[in-house]
CSV table of C-alpha atoms in Angstrom, one decimal:
chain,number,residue,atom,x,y,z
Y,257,UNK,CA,16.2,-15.3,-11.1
Y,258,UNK,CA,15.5,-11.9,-12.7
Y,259,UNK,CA,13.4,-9.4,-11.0
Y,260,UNK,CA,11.8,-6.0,-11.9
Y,261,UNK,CA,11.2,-2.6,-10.0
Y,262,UNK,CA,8.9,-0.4,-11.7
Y,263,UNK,CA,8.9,3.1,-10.0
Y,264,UNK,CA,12.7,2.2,-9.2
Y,265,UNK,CA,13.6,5.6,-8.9
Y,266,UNK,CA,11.3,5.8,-5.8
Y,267,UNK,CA,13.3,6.8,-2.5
Y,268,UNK,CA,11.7,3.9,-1.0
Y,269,UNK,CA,13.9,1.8,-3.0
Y,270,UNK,CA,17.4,1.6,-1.4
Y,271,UNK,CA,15.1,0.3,1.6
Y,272,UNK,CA,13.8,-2.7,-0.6
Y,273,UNK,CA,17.2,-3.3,-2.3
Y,274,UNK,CA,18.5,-3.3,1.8
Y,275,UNK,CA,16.1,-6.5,2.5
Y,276,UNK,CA,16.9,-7.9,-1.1
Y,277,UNK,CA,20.7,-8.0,0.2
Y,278,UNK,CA,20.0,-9.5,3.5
Y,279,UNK,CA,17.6,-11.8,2.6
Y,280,UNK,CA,19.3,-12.9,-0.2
Y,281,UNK,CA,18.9,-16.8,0.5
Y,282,UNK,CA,15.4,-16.6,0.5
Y,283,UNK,CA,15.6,-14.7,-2.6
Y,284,UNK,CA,18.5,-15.5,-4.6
Y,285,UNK,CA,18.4,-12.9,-7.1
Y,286,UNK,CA,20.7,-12.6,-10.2
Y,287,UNK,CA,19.5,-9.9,-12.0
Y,288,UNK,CA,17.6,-6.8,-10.6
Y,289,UNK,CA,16.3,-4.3,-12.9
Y,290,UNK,CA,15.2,-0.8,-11.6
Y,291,UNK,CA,12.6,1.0,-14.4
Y,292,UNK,CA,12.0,4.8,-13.7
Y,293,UNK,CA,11.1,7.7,-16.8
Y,294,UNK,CA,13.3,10.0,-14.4
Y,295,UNK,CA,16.4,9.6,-15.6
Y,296,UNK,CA,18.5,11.7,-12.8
Y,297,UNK,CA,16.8,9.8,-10.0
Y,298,UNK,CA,17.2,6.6,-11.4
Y,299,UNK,CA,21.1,7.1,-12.1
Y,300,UNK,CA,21.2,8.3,-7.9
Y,301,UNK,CA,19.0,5.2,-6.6
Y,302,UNK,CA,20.5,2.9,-8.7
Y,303,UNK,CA,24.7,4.2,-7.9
Y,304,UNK,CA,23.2,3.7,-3.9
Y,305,UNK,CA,21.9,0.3,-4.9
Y,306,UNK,CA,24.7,-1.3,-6.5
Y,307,UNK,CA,26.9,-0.3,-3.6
Y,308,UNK,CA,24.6,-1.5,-1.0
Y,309,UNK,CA,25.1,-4.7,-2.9
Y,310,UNK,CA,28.6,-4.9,-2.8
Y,311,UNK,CA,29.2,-4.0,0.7
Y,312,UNK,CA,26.8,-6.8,1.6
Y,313,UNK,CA,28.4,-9.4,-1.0
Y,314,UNK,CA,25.5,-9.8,-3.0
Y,315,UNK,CA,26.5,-11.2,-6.5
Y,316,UNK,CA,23.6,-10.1,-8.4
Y,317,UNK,CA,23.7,-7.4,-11.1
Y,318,UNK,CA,21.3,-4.2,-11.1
Y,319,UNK,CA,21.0,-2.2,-14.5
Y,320,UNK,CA,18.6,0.5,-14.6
Y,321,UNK,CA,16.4,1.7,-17.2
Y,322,UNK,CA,13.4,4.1,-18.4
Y,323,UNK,CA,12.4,1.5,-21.3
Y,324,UNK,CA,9.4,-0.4,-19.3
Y,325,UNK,CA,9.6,-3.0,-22.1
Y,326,UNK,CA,13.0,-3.9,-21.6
Y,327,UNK,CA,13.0,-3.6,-18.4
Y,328,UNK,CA,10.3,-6.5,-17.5
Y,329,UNK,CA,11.6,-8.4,-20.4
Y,330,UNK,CA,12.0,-12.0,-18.9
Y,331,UNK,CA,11.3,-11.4,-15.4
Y,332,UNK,CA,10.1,-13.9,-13.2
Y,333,UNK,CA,8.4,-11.0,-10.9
Y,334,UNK,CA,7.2,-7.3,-11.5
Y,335,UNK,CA,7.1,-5.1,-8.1
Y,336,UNK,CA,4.7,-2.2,-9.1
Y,337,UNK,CA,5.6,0.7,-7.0
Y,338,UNK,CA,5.0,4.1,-8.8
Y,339,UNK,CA,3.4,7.5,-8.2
Y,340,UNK,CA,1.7,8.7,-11.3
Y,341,UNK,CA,2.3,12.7,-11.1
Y,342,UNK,CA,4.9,12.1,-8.3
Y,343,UNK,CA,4.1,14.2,-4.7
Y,344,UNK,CA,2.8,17.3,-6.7
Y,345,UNK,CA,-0.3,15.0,-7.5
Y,346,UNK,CA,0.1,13.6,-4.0
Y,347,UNK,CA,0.2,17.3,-2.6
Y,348,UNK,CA,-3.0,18.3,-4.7
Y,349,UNK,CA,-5.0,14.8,-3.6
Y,350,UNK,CA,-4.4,16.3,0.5
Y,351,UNK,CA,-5.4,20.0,0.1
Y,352,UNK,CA,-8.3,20.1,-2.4
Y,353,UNK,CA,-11.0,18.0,-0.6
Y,354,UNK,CA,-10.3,20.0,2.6
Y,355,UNK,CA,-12.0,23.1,0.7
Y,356,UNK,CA,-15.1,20.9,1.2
Y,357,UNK,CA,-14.7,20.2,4.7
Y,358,UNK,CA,-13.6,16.3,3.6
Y,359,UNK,CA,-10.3,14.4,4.5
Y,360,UNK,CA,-7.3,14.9,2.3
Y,361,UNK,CA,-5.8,12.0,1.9
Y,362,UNK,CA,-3.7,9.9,-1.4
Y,363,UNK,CA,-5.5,6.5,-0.7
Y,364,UNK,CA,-8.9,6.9,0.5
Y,365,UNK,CA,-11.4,9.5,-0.1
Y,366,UNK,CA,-11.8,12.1,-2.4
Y,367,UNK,CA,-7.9,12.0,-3.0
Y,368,UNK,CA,-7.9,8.4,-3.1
Y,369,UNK,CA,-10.3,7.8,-6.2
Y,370,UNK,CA,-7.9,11.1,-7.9
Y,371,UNK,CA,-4.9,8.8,-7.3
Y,372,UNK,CA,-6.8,5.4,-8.8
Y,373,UNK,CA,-7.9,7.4,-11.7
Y,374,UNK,CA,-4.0,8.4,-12.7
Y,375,UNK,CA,-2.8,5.2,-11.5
Y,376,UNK,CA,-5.1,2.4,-12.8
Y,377,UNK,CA,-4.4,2.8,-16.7
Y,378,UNK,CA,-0.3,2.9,-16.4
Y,379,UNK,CA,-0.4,-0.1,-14.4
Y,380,UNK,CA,-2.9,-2.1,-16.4
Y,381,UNK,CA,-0.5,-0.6,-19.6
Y,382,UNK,CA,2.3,-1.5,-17.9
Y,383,UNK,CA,0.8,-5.1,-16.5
Y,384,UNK,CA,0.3,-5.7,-20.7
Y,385,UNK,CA,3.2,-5.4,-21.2
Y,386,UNK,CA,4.7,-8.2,-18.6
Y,387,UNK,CA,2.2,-10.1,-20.2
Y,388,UNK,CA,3.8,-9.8,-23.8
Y,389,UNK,CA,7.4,-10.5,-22.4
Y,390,UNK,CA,6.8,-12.8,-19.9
Y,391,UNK,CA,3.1,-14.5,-19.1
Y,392,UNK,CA,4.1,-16.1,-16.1
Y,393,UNK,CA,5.9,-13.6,-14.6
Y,394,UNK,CA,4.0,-12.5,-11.1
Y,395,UNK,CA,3.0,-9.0,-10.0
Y,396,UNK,CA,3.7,-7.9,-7.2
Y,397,UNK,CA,1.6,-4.3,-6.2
Y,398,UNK,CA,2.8,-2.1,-3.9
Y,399,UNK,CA,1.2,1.1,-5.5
Y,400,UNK,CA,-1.9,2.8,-3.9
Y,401,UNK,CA,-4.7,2.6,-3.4
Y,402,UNK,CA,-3.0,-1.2,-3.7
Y,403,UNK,CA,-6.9,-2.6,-3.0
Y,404,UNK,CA,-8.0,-1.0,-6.7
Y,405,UNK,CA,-5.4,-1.4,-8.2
Y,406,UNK,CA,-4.8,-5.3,-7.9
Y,407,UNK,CA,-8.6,-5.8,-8.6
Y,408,UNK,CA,-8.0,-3.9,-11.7
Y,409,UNK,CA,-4.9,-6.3,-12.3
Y,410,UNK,CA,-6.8,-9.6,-11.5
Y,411,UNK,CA,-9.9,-8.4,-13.4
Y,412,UNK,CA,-8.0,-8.2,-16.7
Y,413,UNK,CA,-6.2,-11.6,-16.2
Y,414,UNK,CA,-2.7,-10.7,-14.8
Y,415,UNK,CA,-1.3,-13.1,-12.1
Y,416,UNK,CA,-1.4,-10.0,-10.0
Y,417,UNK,CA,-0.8,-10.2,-5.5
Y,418,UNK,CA,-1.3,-6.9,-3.5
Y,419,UNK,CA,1.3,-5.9,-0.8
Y,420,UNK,CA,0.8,-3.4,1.6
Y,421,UNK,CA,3.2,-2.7,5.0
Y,422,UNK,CA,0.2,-2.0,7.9
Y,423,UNK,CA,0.0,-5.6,8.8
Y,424,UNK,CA,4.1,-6.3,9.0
Y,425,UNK,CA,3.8,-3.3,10.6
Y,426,UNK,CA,1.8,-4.6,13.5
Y,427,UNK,CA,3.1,-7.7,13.6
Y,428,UNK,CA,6.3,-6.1,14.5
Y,429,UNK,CA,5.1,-4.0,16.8
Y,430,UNK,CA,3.2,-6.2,18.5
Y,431,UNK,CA,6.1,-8.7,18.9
Y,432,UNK,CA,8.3,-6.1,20.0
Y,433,UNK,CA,5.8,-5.1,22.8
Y,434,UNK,CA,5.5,-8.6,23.6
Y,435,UNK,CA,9.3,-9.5,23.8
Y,436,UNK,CA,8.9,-12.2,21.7
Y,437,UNK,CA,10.1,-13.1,17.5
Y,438,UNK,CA,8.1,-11.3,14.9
Y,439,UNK,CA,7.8,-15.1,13.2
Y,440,UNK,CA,5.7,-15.9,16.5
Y,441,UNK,CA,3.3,-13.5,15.8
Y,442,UNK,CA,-0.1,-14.2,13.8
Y,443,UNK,CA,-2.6,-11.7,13.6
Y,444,UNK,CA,-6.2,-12.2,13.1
Y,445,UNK,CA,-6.3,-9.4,10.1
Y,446,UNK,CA,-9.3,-8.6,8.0
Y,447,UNK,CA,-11.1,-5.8,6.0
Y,448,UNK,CA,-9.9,-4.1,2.6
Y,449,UNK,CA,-6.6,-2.1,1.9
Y,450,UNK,CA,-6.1,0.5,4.2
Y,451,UNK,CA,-9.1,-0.5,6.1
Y,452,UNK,CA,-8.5,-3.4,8.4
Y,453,UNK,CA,-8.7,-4.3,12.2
Y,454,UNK,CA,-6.5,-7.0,14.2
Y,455,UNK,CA,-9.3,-9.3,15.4
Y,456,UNK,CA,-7.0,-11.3,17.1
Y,457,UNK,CA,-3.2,-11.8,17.9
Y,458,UNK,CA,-2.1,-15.1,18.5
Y,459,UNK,CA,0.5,-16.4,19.4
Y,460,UNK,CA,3.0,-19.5,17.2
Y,461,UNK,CA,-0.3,-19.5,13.7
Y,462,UNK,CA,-3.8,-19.4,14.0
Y,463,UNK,CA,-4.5,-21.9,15.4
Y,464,UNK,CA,-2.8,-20.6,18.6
Y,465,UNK,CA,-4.1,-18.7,21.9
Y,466,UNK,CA,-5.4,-15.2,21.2
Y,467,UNK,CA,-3.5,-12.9,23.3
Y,468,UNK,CA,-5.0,-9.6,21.9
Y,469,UNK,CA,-7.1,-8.3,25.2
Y,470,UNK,CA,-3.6,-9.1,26.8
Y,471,UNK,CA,-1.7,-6.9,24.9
Y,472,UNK,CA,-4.4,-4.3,25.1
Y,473,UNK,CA,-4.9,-4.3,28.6
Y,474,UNK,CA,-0.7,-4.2,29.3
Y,475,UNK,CA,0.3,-2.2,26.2
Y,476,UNK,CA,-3.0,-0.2,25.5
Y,477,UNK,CA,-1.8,3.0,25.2
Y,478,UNK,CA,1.5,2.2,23.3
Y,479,UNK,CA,-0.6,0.9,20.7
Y,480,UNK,CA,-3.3,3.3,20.7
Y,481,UNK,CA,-0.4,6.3,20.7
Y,482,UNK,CA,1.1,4.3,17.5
Y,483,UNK,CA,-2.7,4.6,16.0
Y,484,UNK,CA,-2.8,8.4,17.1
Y,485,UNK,CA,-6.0,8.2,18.3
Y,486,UNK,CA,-7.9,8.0,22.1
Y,487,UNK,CA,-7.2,4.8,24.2
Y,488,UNK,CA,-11.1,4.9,24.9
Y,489,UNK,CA,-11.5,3.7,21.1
Y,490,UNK,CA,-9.4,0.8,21.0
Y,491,UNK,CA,-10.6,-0.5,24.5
Y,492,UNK,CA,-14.4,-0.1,23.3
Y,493,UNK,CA,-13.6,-1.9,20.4
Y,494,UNK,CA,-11.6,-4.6,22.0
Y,495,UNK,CA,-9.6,-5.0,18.6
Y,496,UNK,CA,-7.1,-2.6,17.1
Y,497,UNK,CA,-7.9,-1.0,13.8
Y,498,UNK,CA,-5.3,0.4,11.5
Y,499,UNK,CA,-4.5,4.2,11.8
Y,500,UNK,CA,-6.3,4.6,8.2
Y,501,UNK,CA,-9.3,4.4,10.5
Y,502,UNK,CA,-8.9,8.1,12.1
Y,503,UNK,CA,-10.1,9.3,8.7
Y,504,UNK,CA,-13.4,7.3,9.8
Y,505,UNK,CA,-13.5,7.5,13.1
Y,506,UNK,CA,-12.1,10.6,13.6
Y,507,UNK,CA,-13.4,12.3,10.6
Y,508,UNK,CA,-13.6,15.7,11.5
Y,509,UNK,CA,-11.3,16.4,14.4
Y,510,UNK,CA,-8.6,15.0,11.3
Y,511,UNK,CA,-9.7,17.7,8.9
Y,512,UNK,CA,-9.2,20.6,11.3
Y,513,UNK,CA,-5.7,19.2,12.3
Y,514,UNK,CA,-4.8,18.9,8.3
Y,515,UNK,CA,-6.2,22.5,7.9
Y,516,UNK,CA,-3.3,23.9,10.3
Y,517,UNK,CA,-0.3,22.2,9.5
Y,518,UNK,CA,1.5,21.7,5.8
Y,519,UNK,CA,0.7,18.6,3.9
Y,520,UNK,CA,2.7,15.4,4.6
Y,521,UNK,CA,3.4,15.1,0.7
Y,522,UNK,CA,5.1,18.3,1.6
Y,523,UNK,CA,7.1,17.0,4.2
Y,524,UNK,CA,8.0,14.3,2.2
Y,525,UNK,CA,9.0,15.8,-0.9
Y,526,UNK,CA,11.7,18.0,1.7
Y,527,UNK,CA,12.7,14.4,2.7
Y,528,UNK,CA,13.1,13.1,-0.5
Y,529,UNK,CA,15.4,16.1,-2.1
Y,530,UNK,CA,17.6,15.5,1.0
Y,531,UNK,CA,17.4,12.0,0.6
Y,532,UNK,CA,18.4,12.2,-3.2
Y,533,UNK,CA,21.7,14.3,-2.2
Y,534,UNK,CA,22.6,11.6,0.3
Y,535,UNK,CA,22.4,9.0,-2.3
Y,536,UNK,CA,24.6,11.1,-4.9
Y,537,UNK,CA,27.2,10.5,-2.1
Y,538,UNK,CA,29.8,7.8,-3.5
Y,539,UNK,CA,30.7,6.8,0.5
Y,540,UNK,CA,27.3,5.9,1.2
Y,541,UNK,CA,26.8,2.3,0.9
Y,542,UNK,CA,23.5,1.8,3.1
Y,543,UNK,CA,20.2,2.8,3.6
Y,544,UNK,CA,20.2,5.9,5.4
Y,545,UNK,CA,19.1,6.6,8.8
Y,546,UNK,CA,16.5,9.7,7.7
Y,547,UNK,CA,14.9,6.6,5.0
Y,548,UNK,CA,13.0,5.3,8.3
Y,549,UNK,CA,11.1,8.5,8.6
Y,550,UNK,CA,10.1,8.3,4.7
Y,551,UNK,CA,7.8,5.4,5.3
Y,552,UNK,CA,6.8,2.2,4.2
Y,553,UNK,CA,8.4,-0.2,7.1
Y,554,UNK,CA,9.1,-3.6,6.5
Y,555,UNK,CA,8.1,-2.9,3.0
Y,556,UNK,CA,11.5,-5.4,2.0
Y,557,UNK,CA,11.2,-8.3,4.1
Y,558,UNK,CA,7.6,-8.6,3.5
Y,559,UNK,CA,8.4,-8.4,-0.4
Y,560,UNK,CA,10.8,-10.7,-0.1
Y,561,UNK,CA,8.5,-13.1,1.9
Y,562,UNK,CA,6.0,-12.9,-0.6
Y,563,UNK,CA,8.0,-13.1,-4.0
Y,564,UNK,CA,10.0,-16.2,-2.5
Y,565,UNK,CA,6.9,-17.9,-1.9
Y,566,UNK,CA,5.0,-17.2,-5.4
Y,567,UNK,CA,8.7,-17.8,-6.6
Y,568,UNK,CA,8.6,-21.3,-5.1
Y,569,UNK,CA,11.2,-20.7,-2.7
Y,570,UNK,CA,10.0,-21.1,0.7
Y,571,UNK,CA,8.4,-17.9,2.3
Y,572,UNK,CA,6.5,-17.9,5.6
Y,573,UNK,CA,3.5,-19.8,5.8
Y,574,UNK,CA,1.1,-17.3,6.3
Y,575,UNK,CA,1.2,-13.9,4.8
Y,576,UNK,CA,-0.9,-11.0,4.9
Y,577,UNK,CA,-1.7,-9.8,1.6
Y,578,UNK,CA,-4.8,-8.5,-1.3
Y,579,UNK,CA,-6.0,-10.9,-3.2
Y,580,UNK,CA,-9.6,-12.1,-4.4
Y,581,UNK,CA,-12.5,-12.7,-2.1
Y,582,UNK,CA,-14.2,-15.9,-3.5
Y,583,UNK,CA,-16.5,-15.7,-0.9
Y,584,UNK,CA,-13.7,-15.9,2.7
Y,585,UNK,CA,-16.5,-12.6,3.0
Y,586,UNK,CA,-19.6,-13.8,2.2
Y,587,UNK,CA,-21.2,-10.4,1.9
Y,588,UNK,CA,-19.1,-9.4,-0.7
Y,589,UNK,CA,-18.9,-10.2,-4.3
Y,590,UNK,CA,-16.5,-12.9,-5.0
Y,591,UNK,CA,-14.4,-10.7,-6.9
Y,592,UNK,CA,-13.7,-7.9,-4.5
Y,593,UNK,CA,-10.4,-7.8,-3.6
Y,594,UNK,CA,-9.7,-8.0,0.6
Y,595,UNK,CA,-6.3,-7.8,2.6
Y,596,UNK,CA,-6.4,-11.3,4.9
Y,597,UNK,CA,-4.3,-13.8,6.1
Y,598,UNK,CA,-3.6,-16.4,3.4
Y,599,UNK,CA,-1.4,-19.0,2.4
Y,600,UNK,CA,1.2,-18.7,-0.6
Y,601,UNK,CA,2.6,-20.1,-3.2
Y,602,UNK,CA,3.5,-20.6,-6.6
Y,603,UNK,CA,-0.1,-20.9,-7.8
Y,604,UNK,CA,-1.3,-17.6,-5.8
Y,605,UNK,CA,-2.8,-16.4,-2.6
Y,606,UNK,CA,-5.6,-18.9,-0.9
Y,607,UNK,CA,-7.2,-16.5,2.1
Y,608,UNK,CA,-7.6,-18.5,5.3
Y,609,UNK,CA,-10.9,-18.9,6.6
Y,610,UNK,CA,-12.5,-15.4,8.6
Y,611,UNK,CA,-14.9,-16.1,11.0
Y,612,UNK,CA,-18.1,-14.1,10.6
Y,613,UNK,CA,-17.5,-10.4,11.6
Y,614,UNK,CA,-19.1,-8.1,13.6
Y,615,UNK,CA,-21.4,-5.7,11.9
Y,616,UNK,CA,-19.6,-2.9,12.5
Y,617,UNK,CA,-16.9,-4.1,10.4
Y,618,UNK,CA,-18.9,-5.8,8.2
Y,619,UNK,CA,-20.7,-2.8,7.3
Y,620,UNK,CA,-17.8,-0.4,6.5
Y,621,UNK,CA,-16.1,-2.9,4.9
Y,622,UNK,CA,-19.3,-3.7,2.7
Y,623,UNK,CA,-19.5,0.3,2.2
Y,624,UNK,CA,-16.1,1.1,0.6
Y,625,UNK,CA,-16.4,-2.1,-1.3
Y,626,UNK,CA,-19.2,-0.6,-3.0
Y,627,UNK,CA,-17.2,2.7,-3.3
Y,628,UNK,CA,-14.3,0.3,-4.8
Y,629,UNK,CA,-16.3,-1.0,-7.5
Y,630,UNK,CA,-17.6,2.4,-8.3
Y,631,UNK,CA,-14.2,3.9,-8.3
Y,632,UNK,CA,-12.9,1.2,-10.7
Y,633,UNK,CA,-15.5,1.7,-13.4
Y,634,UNK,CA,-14.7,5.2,-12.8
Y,635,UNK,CA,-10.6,4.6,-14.0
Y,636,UNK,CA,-11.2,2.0,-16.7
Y,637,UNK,CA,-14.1,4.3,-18.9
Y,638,UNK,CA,-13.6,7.7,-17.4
Y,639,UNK,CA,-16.9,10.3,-17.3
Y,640,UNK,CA,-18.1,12.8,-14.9
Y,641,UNK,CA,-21.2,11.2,-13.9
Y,642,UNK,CA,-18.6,8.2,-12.8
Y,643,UNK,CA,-16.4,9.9,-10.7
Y,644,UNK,CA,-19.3,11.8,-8.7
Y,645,UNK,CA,-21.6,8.6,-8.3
Y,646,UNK,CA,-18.1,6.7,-6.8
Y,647,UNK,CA,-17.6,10.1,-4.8
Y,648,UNK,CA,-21.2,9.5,-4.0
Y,649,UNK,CA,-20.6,6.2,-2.3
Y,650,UNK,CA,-17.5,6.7,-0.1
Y,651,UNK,CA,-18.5,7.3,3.0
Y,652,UNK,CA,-15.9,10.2,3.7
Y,653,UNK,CA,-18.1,12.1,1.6
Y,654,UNK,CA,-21.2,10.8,1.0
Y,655,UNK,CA,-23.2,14.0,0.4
Y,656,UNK,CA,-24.4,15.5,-3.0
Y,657,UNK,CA,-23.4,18.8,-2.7
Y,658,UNK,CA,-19.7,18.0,-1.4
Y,659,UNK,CA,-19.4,14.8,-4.1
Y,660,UNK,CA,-20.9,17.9,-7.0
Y,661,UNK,CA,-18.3,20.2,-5.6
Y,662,UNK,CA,-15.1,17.2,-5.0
Y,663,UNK,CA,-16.0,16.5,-8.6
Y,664,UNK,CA,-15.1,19.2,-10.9
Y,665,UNK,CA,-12.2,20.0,-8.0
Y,666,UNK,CA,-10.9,16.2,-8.7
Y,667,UNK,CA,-11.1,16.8,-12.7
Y,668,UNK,CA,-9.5,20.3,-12.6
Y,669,UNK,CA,-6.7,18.8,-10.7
Y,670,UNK,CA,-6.0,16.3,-12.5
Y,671,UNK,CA,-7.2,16.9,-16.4
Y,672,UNK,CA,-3.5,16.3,-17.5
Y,673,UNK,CA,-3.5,12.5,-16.4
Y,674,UNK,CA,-7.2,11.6,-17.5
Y,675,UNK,CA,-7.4,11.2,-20.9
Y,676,UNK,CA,-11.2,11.3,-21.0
Y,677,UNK,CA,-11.1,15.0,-19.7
């Protein structure tokens, strides 16, 4: 089995090459290939890589290259998980919509539909490209907003699956709070990328008992602490959103806190030059401890979960992950792209049933939606008039004058990625 890492160089990476090595009978991998255009980071992450392999016993190989083509050449599975304009872009996408009195954020607002513009023409490029080598290969998207991109992916034809960490997330939490294994834990989890609420924690698959006002009313505030936001929210809504929420919920008291303190794409950029010297170290043969505080939790074990399953090796039954609508929401176009349970394997992702939501969910979720579609239009063709109407539509902004203003703000940022500018 061959497998592909595009945005190898990432500092996330020695935490998905740590799950690769422990998991390794659920994904027996023989050849791992880590693609990066930065050469020095790519010669660090891979030099950490191999040795994590060794130390562990893994048998496969890992090569690293910056040639995209021959680096998905043959490849049964492409993990996507790249930063187009790396955490100066990121930096940009959190500081220029607070001059408007918006949240600055990489996936979802203003920032947000700056990041799917830069993103969504490299990965459909790259995506082509699989497609030439290898036209059965699977996609696997980890790259943000995850939601855009892997409806861009599936609208142009790719076998494409979107992974994101907030549900494994929970899941683990949840099980930890509740004493019991992570396997034992389904959650009721529905919405869009990076907007989604635990309807319901049960416990052994869905068909079992729903234990969430339990676990609220015995662990309320350690999960509402975990969400950073007020007790007094979760408990009115008797579910537990994701912490993407505060930007909704919490829209304004957010934007004065990200006015006084320095950017997290600042923080993380420290991390990651610290990180990078670690892995230049020829003793260190495991993830580091600091790596934890870099996000992206159980990213591995739910990317091994989900390539062993499209991969036709096992994989748990049920998975959280993005994949087409075809009506599971019924208010929403068939080919909008959700984040649900589903079940897995080597054919795709088939959402479980969702029984009919509350409006309040049903609403947002219909909202951004709308914003998604706009936003798409707005990466594949380019044009000013795009970008404001899909700044138009996301609630976060939802004003003329600030989606006028976010506008030429978003293009002056960002005129060296958009090819149309």
């Amino acid at each position: 089995m061959k497998l592909a890492v595009v945005g190898g160089g990432s500092t996330y990476t020695p935490e998905l090459i740590d799950g690769f090595a422990r998991l390794r009978d659920s994904l027996p991998i023989e050849e791992l290939v880590l693609v990066d255009p930065a050469a020095d980071r790519l010669e660090l992450v891979g030099g950490l890589a191999r040795r994590i392999f060794a130390k562990q016993g893994h048998p496969g190989v890992i090569r690293t290259t910056s040639d995209v083509d021959a680096g998905v050449a043959d490849a049964d599975a492409v993990l996507l998980q790249l930063r187009v304009g790396g955490q100066a872009a990121r930096n940009q996408d959190e500081t220029w919509p607070l001059e408007c009195g918006c949240v600055g954020q990489e996936t979802t607002g203003a920032g947000g539909l700056a990041k799917a513009l830069r993103t969504v023409p490299v990965v459909l490029d790259i995506a082509e490209r699989v497609r030439r080598t290898n036209p059965n290969a699977w996609i696997i998207d980890f790259t943000n907003p995850v939601g855009i991109v892997t409806r861009a992916l599936l609208q142009a034809g790719h076998k494409a699956v979107g992974l994101c960490n907030v549900a494994i997330g929970f899941q683990r939490k949840f099980a930890k709070l509740l004493d019991v294994a992570p396997g034992e834990v389904h959650l009721d989890h529905v919405g869009l990328n990076h907007l989604t609420w635990e309807t319901g924690v049960r416990l052994g698959g869905p068909g079992g008992d729903d234990i969430l006002p339990r676990l609220l009313a015995e662990h309320g505030d350690a999960v509402a602490a975990d969400l950073r936001m007020p007790r007094e929210i979760v408990d009115r809504l008797g579910v537990v959103p994701s912490y993407y929420l505060r930007y909704f919920y919490q829209h304004d008291a957010v934007v004065e806190e990200m006015r006084t303190k320095p950017s997290r794409a600042s923080e993380v950029a420290a991390m990651e030059q610290e990180l990078l010297k670690m892995y230049g170290d020829p003793a260190l043969d495991e993830k580091p401890e600091l790596l934890a505080k870099r996000g992206g939790a159980f990213y591995s074990e739910a990317a091994v979960d989900l390539a062993a399953s499209l991969l036709g090796n096992g994989g748990s039954p049920y998975q959280v992950v993005n994949t087409v609508n075809n009506g599971t929401l019924p208010f929403l176009p068939d080919d909008a792209v959700i984040e649900v349970q589903a079940t897995v394997d080597g054919k795709g992702a088939k959402p479980l049933a969702v029984p009919k939501l509350d409006p309040l969910y049903a609403g947002l979720i219909a909202h951004v939606t709308g914003y998604e579609d706009l936003a798409l239009q707005a990466a594949l063709h380019g044009g000013r008039d795009r970008v404001f109407k899909a700044l138009l539509a996301h609630p976060l902004v939802g004003q003329y004058t600030y989606a006028e203003q976010l506008t030429d703000r978003l293009i002056a940022h960002n005129r060296e990625h958009l090819a149309w500018a």
